[in-house]
mmCIF file of N, CA and C in Angstrom:
data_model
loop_
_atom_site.group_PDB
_atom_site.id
_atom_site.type_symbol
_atom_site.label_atom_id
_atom_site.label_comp_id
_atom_site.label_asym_id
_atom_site.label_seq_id
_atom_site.Cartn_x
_atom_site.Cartn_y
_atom_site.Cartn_z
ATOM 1 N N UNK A 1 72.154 56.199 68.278
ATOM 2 C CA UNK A 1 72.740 55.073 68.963
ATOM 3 C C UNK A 1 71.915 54.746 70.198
ATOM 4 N N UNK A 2 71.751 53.603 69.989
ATOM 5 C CA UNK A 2 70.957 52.842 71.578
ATOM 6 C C UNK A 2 72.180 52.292 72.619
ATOM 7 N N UNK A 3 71.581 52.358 73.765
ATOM 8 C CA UNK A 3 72.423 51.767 74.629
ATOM 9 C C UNK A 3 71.745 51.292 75.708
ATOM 10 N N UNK A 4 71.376 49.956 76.435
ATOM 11 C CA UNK A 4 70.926 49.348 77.255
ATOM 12 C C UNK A 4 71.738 48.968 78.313
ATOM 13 N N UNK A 5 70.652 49.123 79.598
ATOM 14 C CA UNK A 5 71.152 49.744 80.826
ATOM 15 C C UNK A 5 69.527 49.302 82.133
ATOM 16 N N UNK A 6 69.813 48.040 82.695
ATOM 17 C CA UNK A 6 69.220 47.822 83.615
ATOM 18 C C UNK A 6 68.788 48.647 84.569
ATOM 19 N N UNK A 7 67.443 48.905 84.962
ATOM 20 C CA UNK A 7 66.505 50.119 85.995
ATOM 21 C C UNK A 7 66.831 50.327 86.680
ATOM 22 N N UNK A 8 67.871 49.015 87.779
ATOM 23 C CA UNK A 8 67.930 49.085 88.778
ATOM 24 C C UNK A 8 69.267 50.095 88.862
ATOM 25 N N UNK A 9 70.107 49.906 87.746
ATOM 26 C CA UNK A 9 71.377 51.075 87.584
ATOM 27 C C UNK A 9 71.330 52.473 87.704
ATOM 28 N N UNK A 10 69.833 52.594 86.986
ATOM 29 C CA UNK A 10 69.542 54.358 86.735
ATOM 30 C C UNK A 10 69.253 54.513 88.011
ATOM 31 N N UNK A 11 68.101 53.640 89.255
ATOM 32 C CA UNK A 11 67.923 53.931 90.268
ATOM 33 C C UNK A 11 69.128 54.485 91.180
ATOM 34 N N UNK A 12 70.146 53.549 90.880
ATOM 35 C CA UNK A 12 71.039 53.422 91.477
ATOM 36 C C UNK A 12 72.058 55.341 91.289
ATOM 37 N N UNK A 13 72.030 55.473 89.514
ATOM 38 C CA UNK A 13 72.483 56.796 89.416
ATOM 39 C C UNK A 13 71.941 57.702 90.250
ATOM 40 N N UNK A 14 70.494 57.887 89.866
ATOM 41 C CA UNK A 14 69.626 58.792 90.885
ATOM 42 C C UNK A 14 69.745 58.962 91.663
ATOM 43 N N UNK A 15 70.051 58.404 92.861
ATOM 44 C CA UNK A 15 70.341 57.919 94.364
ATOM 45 C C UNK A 15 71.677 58.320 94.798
ATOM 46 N N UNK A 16 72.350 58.362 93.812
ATOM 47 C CA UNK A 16 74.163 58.419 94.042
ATOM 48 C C UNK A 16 74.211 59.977 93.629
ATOM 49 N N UNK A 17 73.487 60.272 93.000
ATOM 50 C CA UNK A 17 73.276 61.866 92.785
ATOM 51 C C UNK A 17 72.345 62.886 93.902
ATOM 52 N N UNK A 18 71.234 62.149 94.226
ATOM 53 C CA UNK A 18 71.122 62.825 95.461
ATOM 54 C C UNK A 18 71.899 62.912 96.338
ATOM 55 N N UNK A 19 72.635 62.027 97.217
ATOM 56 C CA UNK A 19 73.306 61.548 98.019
ATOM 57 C C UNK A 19 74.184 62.914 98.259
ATOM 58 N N UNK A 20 75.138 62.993 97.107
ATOM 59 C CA UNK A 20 76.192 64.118 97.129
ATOM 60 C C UNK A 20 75.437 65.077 96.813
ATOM 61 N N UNK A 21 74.686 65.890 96.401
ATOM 62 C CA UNK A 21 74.219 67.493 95.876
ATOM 63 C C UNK A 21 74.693 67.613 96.985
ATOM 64 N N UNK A 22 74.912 69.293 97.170
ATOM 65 C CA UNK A 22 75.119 69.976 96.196
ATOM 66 C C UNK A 22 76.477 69.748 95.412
ATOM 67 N N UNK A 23 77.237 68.641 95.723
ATOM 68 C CA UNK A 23 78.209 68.239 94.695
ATOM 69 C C UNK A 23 78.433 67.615 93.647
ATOM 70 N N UNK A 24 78.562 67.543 92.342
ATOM 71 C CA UNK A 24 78.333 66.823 91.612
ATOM 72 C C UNK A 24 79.047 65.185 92.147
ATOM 73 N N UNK A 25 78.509 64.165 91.694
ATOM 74 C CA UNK A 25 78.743 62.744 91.752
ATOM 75 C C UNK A 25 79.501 61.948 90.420
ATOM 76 N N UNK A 26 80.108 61.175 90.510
ATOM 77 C CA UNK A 26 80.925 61.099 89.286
ATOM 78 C C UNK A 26 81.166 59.337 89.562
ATOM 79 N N UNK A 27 81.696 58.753 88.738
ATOM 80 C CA UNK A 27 81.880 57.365 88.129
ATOM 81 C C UNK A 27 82.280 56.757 86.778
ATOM 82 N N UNK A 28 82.631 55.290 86.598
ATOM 83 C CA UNK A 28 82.907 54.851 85.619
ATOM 84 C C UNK A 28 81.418 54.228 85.308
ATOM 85 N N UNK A 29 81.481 54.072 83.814
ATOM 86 C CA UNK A 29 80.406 52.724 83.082
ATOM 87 C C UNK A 29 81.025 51.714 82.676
ATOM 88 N N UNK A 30 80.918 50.080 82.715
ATOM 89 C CA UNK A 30 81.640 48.966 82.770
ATOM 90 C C UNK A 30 80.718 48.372 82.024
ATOM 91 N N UNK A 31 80.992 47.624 80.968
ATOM 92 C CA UNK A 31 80.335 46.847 79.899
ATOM 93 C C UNK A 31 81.109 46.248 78.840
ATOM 94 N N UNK A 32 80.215 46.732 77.499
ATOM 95 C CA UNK A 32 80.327 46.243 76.263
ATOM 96 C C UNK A 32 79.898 47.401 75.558
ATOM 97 N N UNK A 33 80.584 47.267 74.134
ATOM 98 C CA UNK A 33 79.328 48.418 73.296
ATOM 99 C C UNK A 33 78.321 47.718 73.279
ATOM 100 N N UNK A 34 77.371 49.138 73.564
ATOM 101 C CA UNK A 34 75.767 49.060 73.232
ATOM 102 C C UNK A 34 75.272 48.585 74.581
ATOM 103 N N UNK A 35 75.818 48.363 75.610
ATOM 104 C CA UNK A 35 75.389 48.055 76.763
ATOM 105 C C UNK A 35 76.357 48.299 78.057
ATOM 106 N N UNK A 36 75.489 48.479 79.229
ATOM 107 C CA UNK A 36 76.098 49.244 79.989
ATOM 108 C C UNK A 36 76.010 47.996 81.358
ATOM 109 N N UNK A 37 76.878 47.455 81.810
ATOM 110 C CA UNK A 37 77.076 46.272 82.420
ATOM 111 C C UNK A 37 76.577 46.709 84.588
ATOM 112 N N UNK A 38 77.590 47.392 84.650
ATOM 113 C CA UNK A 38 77.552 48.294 86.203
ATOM 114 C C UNK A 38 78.135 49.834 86.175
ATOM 115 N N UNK A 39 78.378 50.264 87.183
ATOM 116 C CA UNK A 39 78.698 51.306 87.339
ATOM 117 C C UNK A 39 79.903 51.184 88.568
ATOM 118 N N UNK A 40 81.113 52.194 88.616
ATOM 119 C CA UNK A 40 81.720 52.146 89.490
ATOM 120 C C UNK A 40 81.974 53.418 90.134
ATOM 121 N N UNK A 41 81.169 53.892 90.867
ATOM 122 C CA UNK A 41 81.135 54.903 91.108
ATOM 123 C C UNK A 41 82.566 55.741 92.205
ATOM 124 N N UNK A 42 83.061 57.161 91.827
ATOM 125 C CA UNK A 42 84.812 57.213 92.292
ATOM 126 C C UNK A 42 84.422 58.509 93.132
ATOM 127 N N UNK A 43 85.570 58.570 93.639
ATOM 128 C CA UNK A 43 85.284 60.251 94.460
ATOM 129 C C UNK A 43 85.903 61.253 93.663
ATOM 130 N N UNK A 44 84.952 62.269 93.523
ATOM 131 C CA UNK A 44 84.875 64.065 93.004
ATOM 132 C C UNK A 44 86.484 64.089 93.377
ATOM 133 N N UNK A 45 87.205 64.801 92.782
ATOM 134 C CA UNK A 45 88.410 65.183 93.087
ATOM 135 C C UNK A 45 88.765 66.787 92.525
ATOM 136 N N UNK A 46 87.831 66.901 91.948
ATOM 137 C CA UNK A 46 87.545 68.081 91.195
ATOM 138 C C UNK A 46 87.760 69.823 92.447
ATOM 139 N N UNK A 47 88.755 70.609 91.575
ATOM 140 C CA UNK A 47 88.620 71.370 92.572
ATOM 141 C C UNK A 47 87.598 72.014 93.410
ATOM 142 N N UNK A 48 86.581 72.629 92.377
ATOM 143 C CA UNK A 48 85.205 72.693 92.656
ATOM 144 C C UNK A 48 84.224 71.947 92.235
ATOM 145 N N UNK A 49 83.757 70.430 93.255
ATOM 146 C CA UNK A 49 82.941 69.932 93.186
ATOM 147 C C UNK A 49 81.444 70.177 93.127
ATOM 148 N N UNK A 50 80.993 71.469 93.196
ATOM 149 C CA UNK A 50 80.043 71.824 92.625
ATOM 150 C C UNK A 50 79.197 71.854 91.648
ATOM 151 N N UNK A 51 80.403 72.283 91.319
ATOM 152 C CA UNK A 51 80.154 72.853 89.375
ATOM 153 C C UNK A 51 81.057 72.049 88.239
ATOM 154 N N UNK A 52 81.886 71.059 89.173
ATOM 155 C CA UNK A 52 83.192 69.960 88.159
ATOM 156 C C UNK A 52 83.006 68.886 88.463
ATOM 157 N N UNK A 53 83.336 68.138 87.878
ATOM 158 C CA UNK A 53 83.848 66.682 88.518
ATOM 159 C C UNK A 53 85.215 66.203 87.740
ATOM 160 N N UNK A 54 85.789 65.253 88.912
ATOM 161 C CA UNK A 54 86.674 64.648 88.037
ATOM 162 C C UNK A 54 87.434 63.246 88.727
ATOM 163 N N UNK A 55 87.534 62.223 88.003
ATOM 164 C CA UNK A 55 86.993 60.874 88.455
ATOM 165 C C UNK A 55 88.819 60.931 89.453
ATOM 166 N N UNK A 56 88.359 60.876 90.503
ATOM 167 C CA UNK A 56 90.397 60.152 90.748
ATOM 168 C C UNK A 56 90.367 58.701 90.275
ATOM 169 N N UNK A 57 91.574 59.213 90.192
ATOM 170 C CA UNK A 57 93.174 58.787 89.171
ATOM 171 C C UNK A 57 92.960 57.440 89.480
ATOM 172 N N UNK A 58 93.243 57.562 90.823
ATOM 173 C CA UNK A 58 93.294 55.471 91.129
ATOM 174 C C UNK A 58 91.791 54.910 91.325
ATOM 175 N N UNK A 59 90.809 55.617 91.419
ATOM 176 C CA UNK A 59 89.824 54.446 90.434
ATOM 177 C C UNK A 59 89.474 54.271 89.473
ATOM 178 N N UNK A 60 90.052 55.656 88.738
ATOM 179 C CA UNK A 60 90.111 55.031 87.077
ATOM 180 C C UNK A 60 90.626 54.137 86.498
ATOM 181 N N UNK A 61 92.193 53.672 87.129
ATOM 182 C CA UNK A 61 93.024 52.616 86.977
ATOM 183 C C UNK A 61 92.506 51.367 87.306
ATOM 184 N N UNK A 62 91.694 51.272 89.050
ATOM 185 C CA UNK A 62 91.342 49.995 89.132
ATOM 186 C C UNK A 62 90.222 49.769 88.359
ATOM 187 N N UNK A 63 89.385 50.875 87.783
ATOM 188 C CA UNK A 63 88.055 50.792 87.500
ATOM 189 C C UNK A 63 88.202 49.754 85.784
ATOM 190 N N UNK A 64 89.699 50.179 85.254
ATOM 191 C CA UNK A 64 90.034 49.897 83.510
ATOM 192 C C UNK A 64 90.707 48.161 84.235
ATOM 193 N N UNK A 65 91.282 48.314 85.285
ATOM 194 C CA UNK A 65 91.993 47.201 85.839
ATOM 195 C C UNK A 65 90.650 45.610 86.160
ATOM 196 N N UNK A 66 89.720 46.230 86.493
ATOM 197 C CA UNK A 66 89.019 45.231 87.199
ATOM 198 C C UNK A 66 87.916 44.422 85.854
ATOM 199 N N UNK A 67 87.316 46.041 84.650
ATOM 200 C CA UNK A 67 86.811 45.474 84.098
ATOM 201 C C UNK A 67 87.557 44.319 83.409
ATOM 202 N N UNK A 68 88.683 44.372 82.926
ATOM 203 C CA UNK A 68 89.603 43.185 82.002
ATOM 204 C C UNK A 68 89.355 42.396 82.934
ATOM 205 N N UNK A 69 89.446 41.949 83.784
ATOM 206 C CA UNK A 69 89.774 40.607 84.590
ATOM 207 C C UNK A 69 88.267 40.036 84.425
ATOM 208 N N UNK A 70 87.203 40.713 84.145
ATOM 209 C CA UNK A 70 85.789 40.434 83.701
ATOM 210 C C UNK A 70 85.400 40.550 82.473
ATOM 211 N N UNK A 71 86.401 40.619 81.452
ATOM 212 C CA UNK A 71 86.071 40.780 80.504
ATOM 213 C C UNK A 71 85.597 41.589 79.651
ATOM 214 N N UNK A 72 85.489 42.988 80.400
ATOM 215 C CA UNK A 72 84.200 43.779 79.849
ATOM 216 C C UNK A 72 85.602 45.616 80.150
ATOM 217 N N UNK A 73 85.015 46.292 79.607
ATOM 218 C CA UNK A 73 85.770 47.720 78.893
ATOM 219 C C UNK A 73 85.230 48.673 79.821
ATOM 220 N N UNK A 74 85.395 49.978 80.333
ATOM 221 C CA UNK A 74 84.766 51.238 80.286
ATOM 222 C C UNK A 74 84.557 52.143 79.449
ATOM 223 N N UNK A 75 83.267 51.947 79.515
ATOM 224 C CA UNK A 75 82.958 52.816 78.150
ATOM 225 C C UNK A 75 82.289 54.090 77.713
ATOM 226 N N UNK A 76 82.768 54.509 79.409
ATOM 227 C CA UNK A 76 82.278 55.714 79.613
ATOM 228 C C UNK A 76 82.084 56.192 80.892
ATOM 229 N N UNK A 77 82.231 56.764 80.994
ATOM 230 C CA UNK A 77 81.537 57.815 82.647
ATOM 231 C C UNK A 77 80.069 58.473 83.002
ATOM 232 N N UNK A 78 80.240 58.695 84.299
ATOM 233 C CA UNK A 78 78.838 59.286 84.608
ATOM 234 C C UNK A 78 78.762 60.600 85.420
ATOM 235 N N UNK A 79 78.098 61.655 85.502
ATOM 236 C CA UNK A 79 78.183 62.219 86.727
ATOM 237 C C UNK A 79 76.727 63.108 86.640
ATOM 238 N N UNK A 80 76.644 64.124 87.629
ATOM 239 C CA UNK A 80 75.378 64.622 87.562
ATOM 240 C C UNK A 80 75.948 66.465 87.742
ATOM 241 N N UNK A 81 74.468 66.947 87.413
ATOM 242 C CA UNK A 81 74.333 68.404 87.371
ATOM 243 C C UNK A 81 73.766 68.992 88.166
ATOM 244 N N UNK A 82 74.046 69.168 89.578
ATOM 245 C CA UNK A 82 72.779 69.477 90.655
ATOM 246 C C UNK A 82 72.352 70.520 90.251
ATOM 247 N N UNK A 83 72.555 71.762 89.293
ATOM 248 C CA UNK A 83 72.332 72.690 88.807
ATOM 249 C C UNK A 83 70.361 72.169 87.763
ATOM 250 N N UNK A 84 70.459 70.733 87.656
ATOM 251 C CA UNK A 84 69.324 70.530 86.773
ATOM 252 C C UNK A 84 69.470 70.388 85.330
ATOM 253 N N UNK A 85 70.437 70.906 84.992
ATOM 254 C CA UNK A 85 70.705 70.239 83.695
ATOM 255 C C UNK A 85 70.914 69.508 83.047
ATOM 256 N N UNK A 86 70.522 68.541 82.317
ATOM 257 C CA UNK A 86 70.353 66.829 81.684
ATOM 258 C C UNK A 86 71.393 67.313 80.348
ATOM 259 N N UNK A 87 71.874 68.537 79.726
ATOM 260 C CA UNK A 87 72.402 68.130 78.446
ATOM 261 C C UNK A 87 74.242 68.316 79.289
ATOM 262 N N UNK A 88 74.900 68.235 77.785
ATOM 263 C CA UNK A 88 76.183 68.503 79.108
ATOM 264 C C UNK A 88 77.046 70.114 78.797
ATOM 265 N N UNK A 89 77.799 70.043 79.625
ATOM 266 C CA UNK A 89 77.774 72.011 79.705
ATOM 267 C C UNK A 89 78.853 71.891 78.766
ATOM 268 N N UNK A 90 79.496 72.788 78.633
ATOM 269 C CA UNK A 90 80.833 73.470 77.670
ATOM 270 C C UNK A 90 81.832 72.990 78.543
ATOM 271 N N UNK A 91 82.045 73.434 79.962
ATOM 272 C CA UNK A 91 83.035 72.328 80.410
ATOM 273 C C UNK A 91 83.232 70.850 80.302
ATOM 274 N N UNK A 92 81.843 70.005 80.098
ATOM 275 C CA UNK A 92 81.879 68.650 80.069
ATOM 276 C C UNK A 92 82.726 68.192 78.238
ATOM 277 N N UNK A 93 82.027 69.760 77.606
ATOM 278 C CA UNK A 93 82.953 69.712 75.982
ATOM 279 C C UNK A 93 83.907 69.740 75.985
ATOM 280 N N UNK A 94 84.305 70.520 76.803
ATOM 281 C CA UNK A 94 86.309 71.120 76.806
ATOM 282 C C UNK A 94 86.615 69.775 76.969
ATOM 283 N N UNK A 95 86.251 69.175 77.749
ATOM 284 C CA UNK A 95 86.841 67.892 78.458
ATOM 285 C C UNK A 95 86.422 66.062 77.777
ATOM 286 N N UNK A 96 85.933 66.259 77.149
ATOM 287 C CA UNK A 96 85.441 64.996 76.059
ATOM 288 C C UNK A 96 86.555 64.910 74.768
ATOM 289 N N UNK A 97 87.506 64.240 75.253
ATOM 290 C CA UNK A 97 88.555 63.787 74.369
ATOM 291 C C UNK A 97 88.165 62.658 73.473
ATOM 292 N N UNK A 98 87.459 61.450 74.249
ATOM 293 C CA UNK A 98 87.686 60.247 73.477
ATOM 294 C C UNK A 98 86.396 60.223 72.421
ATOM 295 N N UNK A 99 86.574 59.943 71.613
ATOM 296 C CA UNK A 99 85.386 59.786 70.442
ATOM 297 C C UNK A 99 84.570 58.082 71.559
ATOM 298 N N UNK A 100 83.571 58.231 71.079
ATOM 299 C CA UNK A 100 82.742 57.240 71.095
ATOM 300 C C UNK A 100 82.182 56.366 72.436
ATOM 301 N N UNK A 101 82.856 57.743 73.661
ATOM 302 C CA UNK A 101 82.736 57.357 75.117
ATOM 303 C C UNK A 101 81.188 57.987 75.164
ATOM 304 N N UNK A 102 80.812 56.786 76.397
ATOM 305 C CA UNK A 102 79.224 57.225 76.778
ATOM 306 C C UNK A 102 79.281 57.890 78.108
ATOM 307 N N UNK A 103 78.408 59.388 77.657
ATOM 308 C CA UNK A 103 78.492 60.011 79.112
ATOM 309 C C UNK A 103 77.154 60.057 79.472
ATOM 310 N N UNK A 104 77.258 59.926 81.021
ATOM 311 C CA UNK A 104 75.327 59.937 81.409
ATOM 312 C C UNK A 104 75.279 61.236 82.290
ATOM 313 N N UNK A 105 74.184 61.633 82.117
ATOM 314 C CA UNK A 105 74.296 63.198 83.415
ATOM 315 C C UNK A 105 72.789 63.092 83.980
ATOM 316 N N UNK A 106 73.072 62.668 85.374
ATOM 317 C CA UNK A 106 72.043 62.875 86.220
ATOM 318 C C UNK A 106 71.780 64.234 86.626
ATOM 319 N N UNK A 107 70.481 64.221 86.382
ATOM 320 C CA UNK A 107 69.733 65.620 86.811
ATOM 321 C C UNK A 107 68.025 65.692 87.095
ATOM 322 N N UNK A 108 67.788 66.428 87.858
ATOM 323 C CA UNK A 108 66.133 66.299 88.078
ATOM 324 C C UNK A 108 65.651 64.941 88.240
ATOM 325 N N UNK A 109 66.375 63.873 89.016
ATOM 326 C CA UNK A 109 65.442 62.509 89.055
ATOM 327 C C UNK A 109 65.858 61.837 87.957
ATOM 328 N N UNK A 110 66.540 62.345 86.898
ATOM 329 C CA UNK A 110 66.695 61.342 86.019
ATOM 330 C C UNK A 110 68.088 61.104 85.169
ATOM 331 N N UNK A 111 68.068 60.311 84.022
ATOM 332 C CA UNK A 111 69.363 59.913 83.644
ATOM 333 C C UNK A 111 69.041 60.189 82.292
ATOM 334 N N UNK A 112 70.439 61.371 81.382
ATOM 335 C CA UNK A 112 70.355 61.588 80.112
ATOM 336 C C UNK A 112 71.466 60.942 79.267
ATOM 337 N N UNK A 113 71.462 60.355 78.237
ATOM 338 C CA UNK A 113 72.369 59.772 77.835
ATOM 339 C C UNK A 113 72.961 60.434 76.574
ATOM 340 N N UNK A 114 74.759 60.581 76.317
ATOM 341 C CA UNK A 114 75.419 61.529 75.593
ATOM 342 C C UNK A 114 76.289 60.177 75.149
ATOM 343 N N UNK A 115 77.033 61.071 73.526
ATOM 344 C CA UNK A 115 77.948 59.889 73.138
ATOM 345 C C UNK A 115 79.616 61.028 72.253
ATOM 346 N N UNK A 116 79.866 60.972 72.847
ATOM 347 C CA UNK A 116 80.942 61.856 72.753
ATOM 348 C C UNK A 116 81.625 62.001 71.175
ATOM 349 N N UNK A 117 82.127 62.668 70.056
ATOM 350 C CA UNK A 117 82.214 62.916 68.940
ATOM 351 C C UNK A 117 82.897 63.794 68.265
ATOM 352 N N UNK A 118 83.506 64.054 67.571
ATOM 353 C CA UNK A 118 84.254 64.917 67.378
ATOM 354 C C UNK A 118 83.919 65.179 65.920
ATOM 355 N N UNK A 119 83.061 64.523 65.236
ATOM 356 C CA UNK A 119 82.992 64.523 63.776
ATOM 357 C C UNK A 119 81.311 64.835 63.819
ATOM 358 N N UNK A 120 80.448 66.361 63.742
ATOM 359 C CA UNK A 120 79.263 66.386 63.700
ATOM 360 C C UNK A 120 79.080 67.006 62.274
ATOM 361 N N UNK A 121 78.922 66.448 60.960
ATOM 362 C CA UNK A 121 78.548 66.780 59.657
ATOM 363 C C UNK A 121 77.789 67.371 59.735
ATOM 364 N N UNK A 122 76.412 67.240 60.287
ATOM 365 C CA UNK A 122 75.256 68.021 60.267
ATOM 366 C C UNK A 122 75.057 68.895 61.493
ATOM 367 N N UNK A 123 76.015 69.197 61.817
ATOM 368 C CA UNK A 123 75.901 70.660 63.046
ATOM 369 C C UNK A 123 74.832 69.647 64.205
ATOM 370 N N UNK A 124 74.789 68.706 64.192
ATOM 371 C CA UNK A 124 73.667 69.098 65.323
ATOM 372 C C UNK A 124 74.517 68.572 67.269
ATOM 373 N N UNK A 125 75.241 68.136 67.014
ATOM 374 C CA UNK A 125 75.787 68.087 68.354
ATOM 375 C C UNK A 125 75.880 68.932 69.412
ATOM 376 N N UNK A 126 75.330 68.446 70.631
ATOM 377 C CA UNK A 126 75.510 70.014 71.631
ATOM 378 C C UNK A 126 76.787 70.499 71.691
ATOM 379 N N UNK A 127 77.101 71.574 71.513
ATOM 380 C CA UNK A 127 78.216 72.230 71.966
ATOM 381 C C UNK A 127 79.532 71.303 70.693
ATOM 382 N N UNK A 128 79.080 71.308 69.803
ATOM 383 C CA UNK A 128 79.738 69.720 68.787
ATOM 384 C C UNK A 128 80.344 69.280 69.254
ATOM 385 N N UNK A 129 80.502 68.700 70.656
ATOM 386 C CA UNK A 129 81.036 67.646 70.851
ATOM 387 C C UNK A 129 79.854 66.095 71.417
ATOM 388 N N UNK A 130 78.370 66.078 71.518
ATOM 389 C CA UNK A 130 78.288 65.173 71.851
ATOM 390 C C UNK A 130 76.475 65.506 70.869
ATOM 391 N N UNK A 131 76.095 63.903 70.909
ATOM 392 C CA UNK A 131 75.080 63.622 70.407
ATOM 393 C C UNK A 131 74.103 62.479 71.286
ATOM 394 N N UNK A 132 73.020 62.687 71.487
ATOM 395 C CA UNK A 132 72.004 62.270 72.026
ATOM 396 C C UNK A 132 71.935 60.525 71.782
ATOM 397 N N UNK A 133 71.965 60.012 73.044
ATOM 398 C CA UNK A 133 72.009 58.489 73.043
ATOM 399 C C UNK A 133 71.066 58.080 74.049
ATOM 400 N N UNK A 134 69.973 56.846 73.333
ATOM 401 C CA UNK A 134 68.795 56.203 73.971
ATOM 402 C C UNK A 134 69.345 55.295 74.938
ATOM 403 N N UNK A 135 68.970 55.704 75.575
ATOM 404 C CA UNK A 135 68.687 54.301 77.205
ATOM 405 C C UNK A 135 67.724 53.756 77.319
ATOM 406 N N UNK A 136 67.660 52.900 76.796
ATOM 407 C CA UNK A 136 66.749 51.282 76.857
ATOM 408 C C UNK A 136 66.875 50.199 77.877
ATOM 409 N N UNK A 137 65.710 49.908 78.718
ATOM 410 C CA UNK A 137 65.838 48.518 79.861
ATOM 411 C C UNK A 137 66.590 47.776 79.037
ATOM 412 N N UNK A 138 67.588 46.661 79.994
ATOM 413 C CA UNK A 138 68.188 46.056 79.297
ATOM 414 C C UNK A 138 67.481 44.923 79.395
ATOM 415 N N UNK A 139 67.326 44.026 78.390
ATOM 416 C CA UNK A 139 66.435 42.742 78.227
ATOM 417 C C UNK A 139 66.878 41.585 79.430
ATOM 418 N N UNK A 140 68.341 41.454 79.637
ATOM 419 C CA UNK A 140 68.498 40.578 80.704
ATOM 420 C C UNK A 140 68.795 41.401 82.094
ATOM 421 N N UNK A 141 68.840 40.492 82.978
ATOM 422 C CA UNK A 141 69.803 41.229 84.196
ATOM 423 C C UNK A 141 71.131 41.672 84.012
ATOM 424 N N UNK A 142 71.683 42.799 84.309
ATOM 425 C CA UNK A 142 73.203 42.928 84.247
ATOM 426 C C UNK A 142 73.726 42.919 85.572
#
């Protein structure tokens, strides 16, 4: 699965992930399928922001609230691994309920893209819950 996602966004991840280390950084993704519109980035609420994240409650609400009024879905979340790790851990598995949500994990400077799953036929999913998704410039501005 591809998914397109304007430079200036990933910059933007990168940046929002330095910012907080050593805490992880966390957010919504606002779009369409197959494309990733903005980002709304929420505060860690997570007990240990270190090593967790977890989006609060009321910007998840305004975050599902604001895309409708624009037309456009969340279709996924973001957060990072100051630890350096780009795939996502066994906690990020425990915690991947929805089939077909896009998760991004900033790490080392950059942005890895995951697609959440519950159905891996051919074993290959990390931890079987997620499978490897391309991030492509997006052709227009978002």
């Amino acid at each position: 699965m591809v998914v397109e996602i304007a430079s200036r966004l990933i910059e933007r991840l990168v940046a929002e992930a330095e910012m907080a280390a050593p805490q992880e950084c966390c957010g919504l993704l606002i779009g369409r399928p197959g494309r990733i519109d903005s980002i709304m980035p929420a505060a860690n609420v997570a007990a240990r922001p270190t090593d967790s994240f977890e989006i609060d409650p009321a910007a998840l609400l305004r975050g599902h609230r604001e895309a409708r009024g624009d037309g456009k879905i969340v279709i996924g979340h973001y957060h990072s691994h100051p630890n350096g790790s780009r795939q996502p851990s066994l906690r990020d598995a425990a915690r991947a309920v929805e089939d077909a949500q896009i998760w991004l994990i900033i790490a080392g400077g950059s942005v890895s893209g995951w697609r959440a799953t519950s159905h891996d036929p051919g074993g290959s999913a990390v931890h079987g819950r997620f499978l490897p998704l391309a991030l492509i410039s997006a052709l227009a501005p978002v």
